[in-house]
Coordinates of C-alpha atoms and ligand atoms in Angstrom, one line a residue:
X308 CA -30.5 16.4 -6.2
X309 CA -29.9 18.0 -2.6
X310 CA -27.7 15.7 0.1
X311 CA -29.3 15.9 3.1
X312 CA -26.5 14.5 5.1
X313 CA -27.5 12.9 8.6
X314 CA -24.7 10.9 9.3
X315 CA -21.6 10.7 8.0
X316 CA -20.7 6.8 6.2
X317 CA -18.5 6.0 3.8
X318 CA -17.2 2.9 2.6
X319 CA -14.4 1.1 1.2
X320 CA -15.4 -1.3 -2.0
X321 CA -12.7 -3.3 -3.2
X322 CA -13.2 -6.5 -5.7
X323 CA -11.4 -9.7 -4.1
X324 CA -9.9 -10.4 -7.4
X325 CA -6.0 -9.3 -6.9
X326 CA -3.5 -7.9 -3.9
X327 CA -4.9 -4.2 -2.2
X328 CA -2.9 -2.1 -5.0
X329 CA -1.2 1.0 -3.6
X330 CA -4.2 2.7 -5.3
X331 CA -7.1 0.8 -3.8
X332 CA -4.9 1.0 -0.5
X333 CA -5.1 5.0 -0.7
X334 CA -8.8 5.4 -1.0
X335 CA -9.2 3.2 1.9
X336 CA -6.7 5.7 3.3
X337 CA -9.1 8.7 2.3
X338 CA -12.4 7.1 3.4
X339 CA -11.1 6.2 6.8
X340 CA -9.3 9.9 7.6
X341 CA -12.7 10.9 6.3
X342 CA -14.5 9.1 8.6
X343 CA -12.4 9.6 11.5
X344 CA -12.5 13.6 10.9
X345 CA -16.1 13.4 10.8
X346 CA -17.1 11.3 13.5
X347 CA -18.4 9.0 11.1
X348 CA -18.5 5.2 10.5
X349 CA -15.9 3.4 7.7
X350 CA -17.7 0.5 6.4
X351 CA -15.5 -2.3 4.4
X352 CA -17.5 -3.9 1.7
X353 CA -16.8 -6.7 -0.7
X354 CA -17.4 -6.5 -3.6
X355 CA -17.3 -10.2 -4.9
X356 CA -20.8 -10.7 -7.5
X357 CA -18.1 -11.5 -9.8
X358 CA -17.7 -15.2 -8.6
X359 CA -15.2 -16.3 -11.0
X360 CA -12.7 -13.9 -10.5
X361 CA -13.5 -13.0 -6.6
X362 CA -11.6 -15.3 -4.5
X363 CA -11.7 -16.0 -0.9
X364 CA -7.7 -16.0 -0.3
X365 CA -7.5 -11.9 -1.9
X366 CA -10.7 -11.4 1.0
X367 CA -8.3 -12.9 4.1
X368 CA -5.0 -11.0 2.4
X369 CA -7.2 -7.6 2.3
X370 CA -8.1 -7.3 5.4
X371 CA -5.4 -8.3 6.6
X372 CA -3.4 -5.4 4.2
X373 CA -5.9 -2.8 5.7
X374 CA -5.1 -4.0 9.0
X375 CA -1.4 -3.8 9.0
X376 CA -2.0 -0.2 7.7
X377 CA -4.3 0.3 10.9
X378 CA -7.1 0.9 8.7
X379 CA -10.0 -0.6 10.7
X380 CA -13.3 -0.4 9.5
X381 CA -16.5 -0.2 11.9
X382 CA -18.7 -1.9 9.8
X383 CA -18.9 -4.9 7.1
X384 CA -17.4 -6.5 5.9
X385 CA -20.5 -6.7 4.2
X386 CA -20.2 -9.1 0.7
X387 CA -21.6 -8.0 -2.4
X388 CA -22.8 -12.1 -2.9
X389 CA -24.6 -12.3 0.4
X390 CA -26.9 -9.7 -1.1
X391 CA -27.4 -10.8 -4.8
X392 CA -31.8 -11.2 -3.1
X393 CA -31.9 -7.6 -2.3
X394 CA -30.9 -6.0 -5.8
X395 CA -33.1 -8.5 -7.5
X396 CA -35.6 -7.3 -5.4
X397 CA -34.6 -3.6 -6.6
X398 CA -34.7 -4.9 -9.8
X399 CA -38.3 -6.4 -9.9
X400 CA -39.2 -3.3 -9.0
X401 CA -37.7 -0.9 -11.2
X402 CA -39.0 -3.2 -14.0
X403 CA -42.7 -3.2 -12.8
X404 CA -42.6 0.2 -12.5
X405 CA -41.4 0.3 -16.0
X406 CA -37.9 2.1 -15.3
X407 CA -36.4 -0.8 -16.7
X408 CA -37.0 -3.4 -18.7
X409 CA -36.2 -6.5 -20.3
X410 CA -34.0 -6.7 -23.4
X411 CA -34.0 -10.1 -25.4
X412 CA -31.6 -9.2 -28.0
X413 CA -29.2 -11.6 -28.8
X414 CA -25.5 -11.5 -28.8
X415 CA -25.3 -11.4 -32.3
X416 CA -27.6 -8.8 -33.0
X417 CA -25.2 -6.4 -30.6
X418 CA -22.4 -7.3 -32.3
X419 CA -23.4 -6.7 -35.5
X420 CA -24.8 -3.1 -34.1
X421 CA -21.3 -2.5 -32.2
X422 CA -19.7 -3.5 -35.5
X423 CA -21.8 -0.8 -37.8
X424 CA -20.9 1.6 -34.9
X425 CA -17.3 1.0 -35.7
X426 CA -17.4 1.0 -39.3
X427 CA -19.0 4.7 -38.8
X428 CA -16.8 6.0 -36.7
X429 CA -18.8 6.8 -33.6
X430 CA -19.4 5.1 -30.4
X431 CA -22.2 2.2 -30.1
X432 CA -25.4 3.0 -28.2
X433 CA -28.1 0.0 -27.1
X434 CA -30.7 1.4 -30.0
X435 CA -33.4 0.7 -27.5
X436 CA -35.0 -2.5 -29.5
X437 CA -36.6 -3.9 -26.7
X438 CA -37.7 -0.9 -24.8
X439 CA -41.4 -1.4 -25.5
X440 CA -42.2 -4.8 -26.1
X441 CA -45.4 -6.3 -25.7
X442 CA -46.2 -8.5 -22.7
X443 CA -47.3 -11.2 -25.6
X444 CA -44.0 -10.6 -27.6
X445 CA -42.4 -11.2 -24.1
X446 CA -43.6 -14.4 -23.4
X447 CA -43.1 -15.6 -26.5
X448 CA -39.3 -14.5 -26.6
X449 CA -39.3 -16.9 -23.0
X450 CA -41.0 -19.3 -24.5
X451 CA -38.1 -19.5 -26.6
X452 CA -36.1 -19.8 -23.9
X453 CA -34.1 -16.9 -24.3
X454 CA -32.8 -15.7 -21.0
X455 CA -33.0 -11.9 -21.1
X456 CA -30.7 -8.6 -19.7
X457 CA -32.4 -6.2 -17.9
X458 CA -31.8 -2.8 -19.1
X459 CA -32.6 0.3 -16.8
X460 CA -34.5 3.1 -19.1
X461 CA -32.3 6.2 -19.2
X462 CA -33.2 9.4 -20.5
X463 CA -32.6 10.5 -24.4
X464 CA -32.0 13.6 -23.9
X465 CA -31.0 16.7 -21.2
X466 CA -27.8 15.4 -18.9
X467 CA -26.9 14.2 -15.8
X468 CA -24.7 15.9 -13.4
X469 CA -22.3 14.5 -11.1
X470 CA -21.4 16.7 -8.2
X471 CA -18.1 16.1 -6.8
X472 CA -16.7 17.9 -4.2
X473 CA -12.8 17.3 -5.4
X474 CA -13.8 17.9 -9.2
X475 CA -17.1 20.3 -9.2
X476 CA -19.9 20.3 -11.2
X477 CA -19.0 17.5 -14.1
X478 CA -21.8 17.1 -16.5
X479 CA -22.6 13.9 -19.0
X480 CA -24.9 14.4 -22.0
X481 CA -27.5 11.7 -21.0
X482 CA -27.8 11.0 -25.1
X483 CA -24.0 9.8 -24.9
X484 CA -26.0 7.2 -22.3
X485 CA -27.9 4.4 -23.4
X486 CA -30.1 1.8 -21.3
X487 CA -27.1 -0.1 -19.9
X488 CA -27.6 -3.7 -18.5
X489 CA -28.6 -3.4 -14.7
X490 CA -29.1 -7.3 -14.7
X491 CA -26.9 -9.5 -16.7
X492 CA -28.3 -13.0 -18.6
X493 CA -26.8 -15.3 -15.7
X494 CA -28.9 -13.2 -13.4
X495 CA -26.3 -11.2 -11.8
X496 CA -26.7 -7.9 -11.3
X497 CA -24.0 -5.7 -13.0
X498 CA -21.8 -3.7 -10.4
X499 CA -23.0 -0.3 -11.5
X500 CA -26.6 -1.6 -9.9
X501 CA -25.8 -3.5 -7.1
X502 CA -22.9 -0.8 -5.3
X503 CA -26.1 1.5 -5.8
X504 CA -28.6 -0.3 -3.7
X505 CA -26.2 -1.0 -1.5
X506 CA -25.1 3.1 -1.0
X507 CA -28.1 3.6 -0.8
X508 CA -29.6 0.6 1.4
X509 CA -26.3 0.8 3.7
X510 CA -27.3 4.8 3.9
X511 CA -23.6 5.6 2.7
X512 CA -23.2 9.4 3.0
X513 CA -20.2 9.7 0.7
X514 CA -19.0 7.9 -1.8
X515 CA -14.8 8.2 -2.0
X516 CA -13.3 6.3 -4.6
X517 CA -10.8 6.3 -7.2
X518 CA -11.5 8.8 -10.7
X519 CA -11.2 6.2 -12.9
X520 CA -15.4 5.6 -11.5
X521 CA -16.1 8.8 -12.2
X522 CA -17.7 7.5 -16.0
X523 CA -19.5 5.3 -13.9
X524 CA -20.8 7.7 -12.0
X525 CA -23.8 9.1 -13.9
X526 CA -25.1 5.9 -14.5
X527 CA -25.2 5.0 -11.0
X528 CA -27.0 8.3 -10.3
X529 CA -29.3 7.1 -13.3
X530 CA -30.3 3.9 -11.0
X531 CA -30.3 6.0 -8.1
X532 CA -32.8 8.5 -9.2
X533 CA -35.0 5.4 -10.8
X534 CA -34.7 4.0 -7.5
X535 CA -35.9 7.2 -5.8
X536 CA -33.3 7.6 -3.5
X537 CA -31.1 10.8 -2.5
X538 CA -27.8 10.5 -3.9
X539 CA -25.0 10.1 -2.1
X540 CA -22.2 12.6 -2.2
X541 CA -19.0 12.1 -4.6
X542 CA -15.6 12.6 -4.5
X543 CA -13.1 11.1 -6.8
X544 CA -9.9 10.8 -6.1
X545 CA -6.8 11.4 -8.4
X546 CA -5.1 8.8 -10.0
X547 CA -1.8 7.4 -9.0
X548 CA 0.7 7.9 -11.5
X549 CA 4.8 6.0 -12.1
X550 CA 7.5 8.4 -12.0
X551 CA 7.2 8.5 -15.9
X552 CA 3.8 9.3 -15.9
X553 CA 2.4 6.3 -17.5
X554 CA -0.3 3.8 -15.8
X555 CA 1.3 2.3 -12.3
X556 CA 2.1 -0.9 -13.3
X557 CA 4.2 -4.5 -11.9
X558 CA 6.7 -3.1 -14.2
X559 CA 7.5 -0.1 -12.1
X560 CA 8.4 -2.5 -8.8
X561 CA 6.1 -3.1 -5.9
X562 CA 2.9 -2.0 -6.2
X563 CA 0.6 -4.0 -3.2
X564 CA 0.6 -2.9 0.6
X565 CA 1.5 -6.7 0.8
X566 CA 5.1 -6.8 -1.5
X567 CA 5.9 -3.0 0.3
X568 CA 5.2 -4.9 3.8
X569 CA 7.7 -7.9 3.3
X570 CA 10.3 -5.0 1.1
X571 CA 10.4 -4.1 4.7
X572 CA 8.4 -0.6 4.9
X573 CA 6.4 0.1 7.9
X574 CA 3.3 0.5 7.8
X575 CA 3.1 4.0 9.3
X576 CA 5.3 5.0 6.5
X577 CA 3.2 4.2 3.8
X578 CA 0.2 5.6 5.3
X579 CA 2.3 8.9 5.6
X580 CA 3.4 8.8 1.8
X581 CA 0.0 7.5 0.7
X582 CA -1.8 10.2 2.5
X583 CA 0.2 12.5 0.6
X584 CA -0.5 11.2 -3.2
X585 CA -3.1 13.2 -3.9
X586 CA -3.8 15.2 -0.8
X587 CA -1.9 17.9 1.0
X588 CA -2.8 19.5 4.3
X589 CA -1.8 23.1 3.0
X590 CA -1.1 25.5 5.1
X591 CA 2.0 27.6 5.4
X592 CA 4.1 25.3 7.3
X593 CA 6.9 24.4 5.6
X594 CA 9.0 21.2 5.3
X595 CA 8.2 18.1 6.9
X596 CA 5.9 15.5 5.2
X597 CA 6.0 13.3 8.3
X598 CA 2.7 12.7 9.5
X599 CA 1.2 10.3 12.1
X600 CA -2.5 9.0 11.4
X601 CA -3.7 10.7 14.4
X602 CA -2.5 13.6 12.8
X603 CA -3.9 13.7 9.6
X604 CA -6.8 12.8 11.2
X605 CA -6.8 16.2 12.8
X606 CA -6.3 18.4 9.1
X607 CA -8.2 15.9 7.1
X608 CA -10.8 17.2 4.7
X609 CA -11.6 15.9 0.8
X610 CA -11.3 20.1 -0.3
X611 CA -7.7 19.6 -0.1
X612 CA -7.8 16.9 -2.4
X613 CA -6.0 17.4 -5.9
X614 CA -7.5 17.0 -8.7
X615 CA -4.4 16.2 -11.1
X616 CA -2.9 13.1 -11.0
X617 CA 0.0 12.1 -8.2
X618 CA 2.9 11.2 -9.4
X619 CA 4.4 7.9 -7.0
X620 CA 7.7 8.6 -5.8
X621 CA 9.5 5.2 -4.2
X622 CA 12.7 7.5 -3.4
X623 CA 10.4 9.7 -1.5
X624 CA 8.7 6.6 -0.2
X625 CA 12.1 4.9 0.9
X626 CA 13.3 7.8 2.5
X627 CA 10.1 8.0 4.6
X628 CA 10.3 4.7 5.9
X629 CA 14.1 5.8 6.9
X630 CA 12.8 8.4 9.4
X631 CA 10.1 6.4 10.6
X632 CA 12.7 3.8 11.5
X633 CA 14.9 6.3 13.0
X634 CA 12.0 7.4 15.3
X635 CA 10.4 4.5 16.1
X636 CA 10.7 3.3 19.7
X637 CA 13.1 0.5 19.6
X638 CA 10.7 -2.4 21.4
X639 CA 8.4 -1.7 18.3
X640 CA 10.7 -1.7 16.0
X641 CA 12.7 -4.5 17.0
X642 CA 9.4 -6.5 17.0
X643 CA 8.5 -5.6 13.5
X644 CA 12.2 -6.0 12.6
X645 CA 11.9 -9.5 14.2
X646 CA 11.0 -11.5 11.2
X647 CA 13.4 -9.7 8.7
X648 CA 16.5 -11.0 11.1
X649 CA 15.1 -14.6 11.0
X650 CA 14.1 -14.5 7.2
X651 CA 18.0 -13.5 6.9
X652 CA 19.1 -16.2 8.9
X653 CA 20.1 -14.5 11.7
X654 CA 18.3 -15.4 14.3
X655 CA 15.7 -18.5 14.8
X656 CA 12.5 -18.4 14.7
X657 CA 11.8 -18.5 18.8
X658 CA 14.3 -15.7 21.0
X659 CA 15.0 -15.7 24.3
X660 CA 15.0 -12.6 26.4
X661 CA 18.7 -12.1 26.0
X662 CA 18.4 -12.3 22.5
X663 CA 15.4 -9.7 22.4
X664 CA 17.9 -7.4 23.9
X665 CA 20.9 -8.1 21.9
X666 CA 18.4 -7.3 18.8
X667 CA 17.3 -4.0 20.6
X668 CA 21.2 -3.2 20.6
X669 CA 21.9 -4.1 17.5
X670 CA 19.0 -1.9 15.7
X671 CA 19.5 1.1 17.7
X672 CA 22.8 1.1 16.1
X673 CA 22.3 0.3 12.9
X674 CA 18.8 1.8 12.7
X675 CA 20.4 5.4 11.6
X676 CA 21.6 3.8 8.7
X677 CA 18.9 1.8 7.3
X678 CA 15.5 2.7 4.9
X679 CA 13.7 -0.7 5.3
X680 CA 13.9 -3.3 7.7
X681 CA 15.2 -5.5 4.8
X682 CA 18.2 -3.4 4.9
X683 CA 18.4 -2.9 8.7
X684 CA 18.6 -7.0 8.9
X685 CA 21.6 -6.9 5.9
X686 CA 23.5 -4.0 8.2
X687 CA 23.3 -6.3 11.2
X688 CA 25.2 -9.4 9.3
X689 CA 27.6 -8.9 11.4
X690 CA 26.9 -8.6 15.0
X691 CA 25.4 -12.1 14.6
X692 CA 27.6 -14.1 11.9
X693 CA 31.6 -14.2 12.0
X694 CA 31.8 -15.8 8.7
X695 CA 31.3 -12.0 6.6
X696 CA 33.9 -11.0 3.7
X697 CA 35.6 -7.9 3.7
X698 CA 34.4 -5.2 1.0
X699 CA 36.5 -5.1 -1.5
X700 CA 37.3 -1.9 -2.1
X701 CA 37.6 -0.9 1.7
X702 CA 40.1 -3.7 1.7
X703 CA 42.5 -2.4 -1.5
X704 CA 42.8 1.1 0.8
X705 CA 42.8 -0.7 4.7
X706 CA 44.6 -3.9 4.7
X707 CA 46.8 -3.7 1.4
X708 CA 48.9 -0.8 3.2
X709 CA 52.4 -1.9 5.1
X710 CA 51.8 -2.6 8.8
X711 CA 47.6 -2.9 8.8
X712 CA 48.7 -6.8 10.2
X713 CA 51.1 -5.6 12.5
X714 CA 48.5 -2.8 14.0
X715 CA 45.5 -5.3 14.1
X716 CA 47.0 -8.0 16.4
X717 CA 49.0 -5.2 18.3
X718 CA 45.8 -3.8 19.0
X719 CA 44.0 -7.3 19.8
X720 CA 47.0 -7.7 22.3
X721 CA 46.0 -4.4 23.8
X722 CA 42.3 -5.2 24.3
X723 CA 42.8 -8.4 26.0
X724 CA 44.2 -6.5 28.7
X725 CA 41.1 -4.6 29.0
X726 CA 39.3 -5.6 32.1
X727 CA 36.1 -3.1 31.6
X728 CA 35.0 -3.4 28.0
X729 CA 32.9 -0.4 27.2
X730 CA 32.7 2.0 24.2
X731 CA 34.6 4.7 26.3
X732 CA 37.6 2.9 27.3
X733 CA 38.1 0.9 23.9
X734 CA 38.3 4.5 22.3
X735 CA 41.0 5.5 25.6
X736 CA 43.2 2.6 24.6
X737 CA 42.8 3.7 20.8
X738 CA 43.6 7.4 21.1
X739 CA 46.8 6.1 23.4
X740 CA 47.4 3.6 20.7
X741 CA 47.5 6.6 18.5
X742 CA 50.1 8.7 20.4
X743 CA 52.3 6.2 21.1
X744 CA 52.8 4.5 17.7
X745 CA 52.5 8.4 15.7
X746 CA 50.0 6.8 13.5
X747 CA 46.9 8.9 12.8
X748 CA 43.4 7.3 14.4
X749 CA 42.1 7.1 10.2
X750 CA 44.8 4.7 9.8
X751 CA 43.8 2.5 12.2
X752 CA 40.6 3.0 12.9
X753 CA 39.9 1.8 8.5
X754 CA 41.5 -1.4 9.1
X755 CA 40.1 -2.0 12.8
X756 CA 36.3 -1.3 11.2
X757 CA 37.1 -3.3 8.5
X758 CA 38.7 -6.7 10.8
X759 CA 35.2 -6.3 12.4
X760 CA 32.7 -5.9 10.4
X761 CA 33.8 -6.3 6.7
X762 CA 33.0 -3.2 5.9
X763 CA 34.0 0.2 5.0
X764 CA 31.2 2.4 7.1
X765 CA 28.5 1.8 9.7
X766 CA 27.7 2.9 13.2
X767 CA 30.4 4.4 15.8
X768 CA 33.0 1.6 15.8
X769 CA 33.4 1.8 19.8
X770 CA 30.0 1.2 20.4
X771 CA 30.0 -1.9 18.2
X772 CA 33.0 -3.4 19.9
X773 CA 31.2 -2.9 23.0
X774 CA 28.6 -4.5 22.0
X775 CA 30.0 -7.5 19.8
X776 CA 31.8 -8.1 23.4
X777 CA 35.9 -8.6 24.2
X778 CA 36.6 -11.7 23.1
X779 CA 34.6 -11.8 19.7
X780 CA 36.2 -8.1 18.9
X781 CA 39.5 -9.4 19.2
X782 CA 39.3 -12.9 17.5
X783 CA 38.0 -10.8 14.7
X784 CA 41.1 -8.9 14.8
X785 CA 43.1 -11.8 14.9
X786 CA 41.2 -13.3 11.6
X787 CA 41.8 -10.6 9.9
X788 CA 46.0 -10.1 10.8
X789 CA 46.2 -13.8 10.0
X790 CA 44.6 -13.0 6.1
X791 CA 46.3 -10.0 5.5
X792 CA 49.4 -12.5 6.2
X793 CA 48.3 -15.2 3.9
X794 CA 47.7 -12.5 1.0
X795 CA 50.9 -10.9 1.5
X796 CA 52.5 -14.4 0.8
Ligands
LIG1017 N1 -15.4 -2.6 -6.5 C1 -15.1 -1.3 -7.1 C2 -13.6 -1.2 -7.3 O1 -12.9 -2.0 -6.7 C3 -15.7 -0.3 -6.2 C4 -15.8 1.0 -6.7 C5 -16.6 1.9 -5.8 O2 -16.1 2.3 -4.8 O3 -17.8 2.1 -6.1 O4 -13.1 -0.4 -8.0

C-alpha cells in the first residue's frame, strides 16, 4: 500500500445538489493551497450521478462561488455523468474477474434482514446470499426479470487501513464491512465506486476532503485494491463546528460562500477565516490572523492541519472582513462596494466618472467604520440622501439643549461666507466660532454632526462637510434649526 507519488493532483468533488457550504467551500480552500504549494494541478469535478438531486443551476452557482473566492481549478470540470461508460466498464471487470458480483436479493428480503439486525441489537451486514451463485441460478433469476446490484466481494476477515496524513494510521475491522453495492439496480454506479475510478483514472495524488468521508474511506480503498490500483493518499479534514458546538446548520445564519458574498464579506476575507478553521500556520509569530492567498500559499502544508473539530466564529469572521475593508485599495473596494450602494438605493445602476469618485470619497471615509460592505453602504445614507432622521437618542442630548437652533443657523451664516470650502478651514471657522461665543467645540460640534448626518458618530466631521460640499452642509444646517423650532413650539 506504498504511494508512489509522481505528480502532485488533487481534486475538489462537490455534488451539485445545494449552495457551496462554508464546509465544502474550505476543502476546496485546502486542495487548492495544496496544489499551489506543491506545484501541482487542482482539478474541479462534479459529482452529479445522482440525477435527481444534481441540478445544473447549483453547477453555474459553484463555480461561480469558487471563483469569487479566487479558487481556480486547472482542470475539469470534469462530471461524474459524462463518465457513468467508464465505471461500468470497471465494473464488468471486477465482476468477471470475480471481485464482484451480482446480488439478486430483493428489497424485501433486506429488510427483513435489516429488521432481525435491529431486533438483536447489532448492526446489519449483506449475509453474502448471492456471493456464489451459479451461472444457471443467474440466468434464471434474469429471466425473471429481476434487475440485480452489484456487490464488490470484500474480505471477512483481517482489516483495512486507511492512512491519513492529518489523522495517522486509522484501522477498520474489514468484518464490520460487508460486500456493499458498487452498482445500484437502475444501473448507476454508487459514489463510493465511481469517485474511485475516477482518483484513480484522473491519477489524483491526494485525496483532501471533509472527515465526515473518512467511513467511506476503506471501502473505497476496498474497490481500489480490487481494481489493482495504488491508492491515493488521504487526508481528512476537520469538521466545522457552530459556536455551540452542534452540527453547522441554516439555523446558525449564513452558511454558503453565496449568502456571505451578498451579507457583504469579501471574498479575501473569507478565504483568510476559512483557511484558518482547521489549519494554523504555527510558528512563533504572534498575533495577526490576516493572511493573503499568496501567503498561505507560501506556509501551506496538510501536517498543520488539526485534527479536532473548528469551531466557526462569525464575530471573528465579521471582524476580518473589517480589516480587509480597511486595507483594501479604494478603486477595488469601491467596485465591489458598487452593487451594495445601488441595491441600497443610492446610486443607479450605471455611474458616471464623477460619481465613481464621489463613491471613492465617500468609502474612504466611512470604510474605518464599517465590517461589510452591507454596512459600509448604510454608513454612507447620508452623503447621498437629504431625507435621513436624526437618531434619537443623539437628538434628546444635541438639539433638546437651549440654543442648539440658535448655534446651527449662526454657524450656517458663517459658512456661507466661506469662499474656500475645505476640511481645514471649516474646522478654522469652528475653533473661532468656539472662542468667540465661550461655548466648548463638544457643544457644537454634537448638534452640527447631528444637522448633517442624523447621527451621533461617524468619520471626522470636517472632512464630511468638505465633501458633502458648501451649500448642501449648510441647508442641512438650516433643516435642522428650522425642526428644533417646530419641536420647541
Ligand atoms: N461528492 C462528495 C461530496 O460532496 C465528494 C467526496 C470526496 O471528495 O470524495 O462530499
Amino acid at each position: 500500500m506504498v504511494n508512489k507519488v509522481t505528480a502532485i493532483r488533487v481534486r475538489f468533488a462537490p455534488s451539485p445538489t445545494g449552495e457551496l457550504h462554508i464546509g465544502g467551500a474550505r476543502t476546496a480552500l485546502f486542495n487548492y493551497l495544496f496544489a499551489r504549494r506543491n506545484g501541482g494541478t487542482f482539478m474541479l469535478r462534479i459529482d452529479d450521478t445522482d440525477l435527481e438531486r444534481s441540478n445544473k443551476e447549483y453547477i453555474d452557482k459553484l463555480m461561480d462561488a469558487m471563483k469569487w473566492l479566487g479558487l481556480q481549478w486547472d482542470e475539469g470540470p470534469v462530471y461524474q455523468s459524462q463518465r457513468v461508460s467508464e465505471y461500468l466498464n470497471e465494473i464488468n471487470r471486477l465482476v468477471t474477474e470475480k471481485k464482484a458480483y451480482r446480488c439478486y436479493c430483493s428489497v424485501e428480503e433486506l429488510t427483513a434482514g435489516r429488521e432481525v439486525a435491529r431486533k438483536e441489537n447489532r448492526a446489519y451486514l449483506y449475509p453474502g446470499t448471492c456471493r456464489n451463485l451459479s451461472p444457471e441460478t443467474e440466468a434464471i433469476k434474469l429471466q425473471e426479470g429481476i434487475k440485480p446490484v452489484v456487490r464488490l466481494r470484500t474480505p471477512d476477515e483481517g482489516e483495512t487501513i486507511v492512512n491519513d496524513l492529518i489523522r495517522g494510521e486509522v484501522s477498520f475491522d474489514n468484518r464490520g464491512l460487508d460486500d456493499f453495492i458498487i452498482l445500484k439496480s437502475n444501473g448507476q454506479p454508487t459514489y463510493n465506486f465511481a469517485s474511485v475510478v475516477d482518483d484513480l483514472q484522473l491519477k489524483i495524488s491526494h485525496v483532501i476532503r471533509a472527515e465526515e468521508h473518512l467511513s467511506n474511506t476503506p471501502r473505497q480503498i476496498l474497490c481500489a485494491l480490487a481494481l489493482g490500483h495504488e491508492l491515493p493518499v488521504f487526508a481528512h479534514v476537520s469538521m466545522i463546528l457552530a459556536p455551540d458546538r452542534s452540527k453547522l446548520s441554516k439555523r446558525h445564519g449564513a452558511t454558503s460562500v453565496e449568502e456571505f458574498r451578498s451579507l457583504g464579506f469579501l471574498p479575501e476575507a473569507l478565504v483568510n477565516f476559512m483557511a484558518l478553521l482547521g489549519w494554523s500556520p504555527g510558528g512563533s509569530e504572534e498575533g495577526s490572523d490576516i493572511f493573503s492567498l499568496a501567503e498561505m500559499i507560501d506556509v501551506f502544508s496538510l501536517d498543520k492541519a488539526g485534527k479536532t473539530a473548528a469551531v466557526y466564529d462569525t464575530e471573528k469572521l465579521t471582524w476580518m472582513n473589517g480589516q480587509y475593508i480597511r486595507d483594501c485599495k479604494i478603486e477595488t473596494l469601491a467596485e465591489v462596494a458598487r452593487p451594495f450602494f445601488i441595491k441600497r438605493g443610492l446610486l443607479p445602476k450605471k455611474n458616471g466618472e464623477d460619481e465613481l469618485q464621489y463613491l471613492s470619497k465617500v468609502i474612504e471615509l466611512v470604510r474605518e467604520r464599517s465590517k461589510t460592505l452591507v454596512e459600509l453602504a448604510d454608513l454612507s445614507f447620508y452623503f447621498y440622501r437629504d431625507d435621513f432622521s436624526y437618531d434619537q437618542k443623539t437628538l434628546e442630548k444635541a438639539f433638546k439643549k437651549n440654543g442648539a437652533a440658535k448655534i446651527l443657523g449662526d454657524i450656517a451664516q458663517q459658512l456661507q461666507e466661506l469662499k474656500t470650502f475645505d476640511r481645514y478651514t471649516i474646522e478654522g471657522l469652528f475653533n473661532d466660532f468656539c472662542l468667540k461665543s465661550e461655548i466648548s467645540a463638544g457643544k457644537i460640534i454634537q448638534p452640527v454632526r447631528l444637522a448633517v448626518t442624523g447621527l451621533g458618530g461617524g468619520p471626522g466631521l470636517f472632512e464630511i462637510m468638505e465633501l458633502l460640499g458648501q451649500e448642501r452642509t449648510i441647508s442641512r444646517l438650516i433643516r435642522a434649526a428650522a425642526f428644533i423650532q417646530d419641536e420647541q413650539r
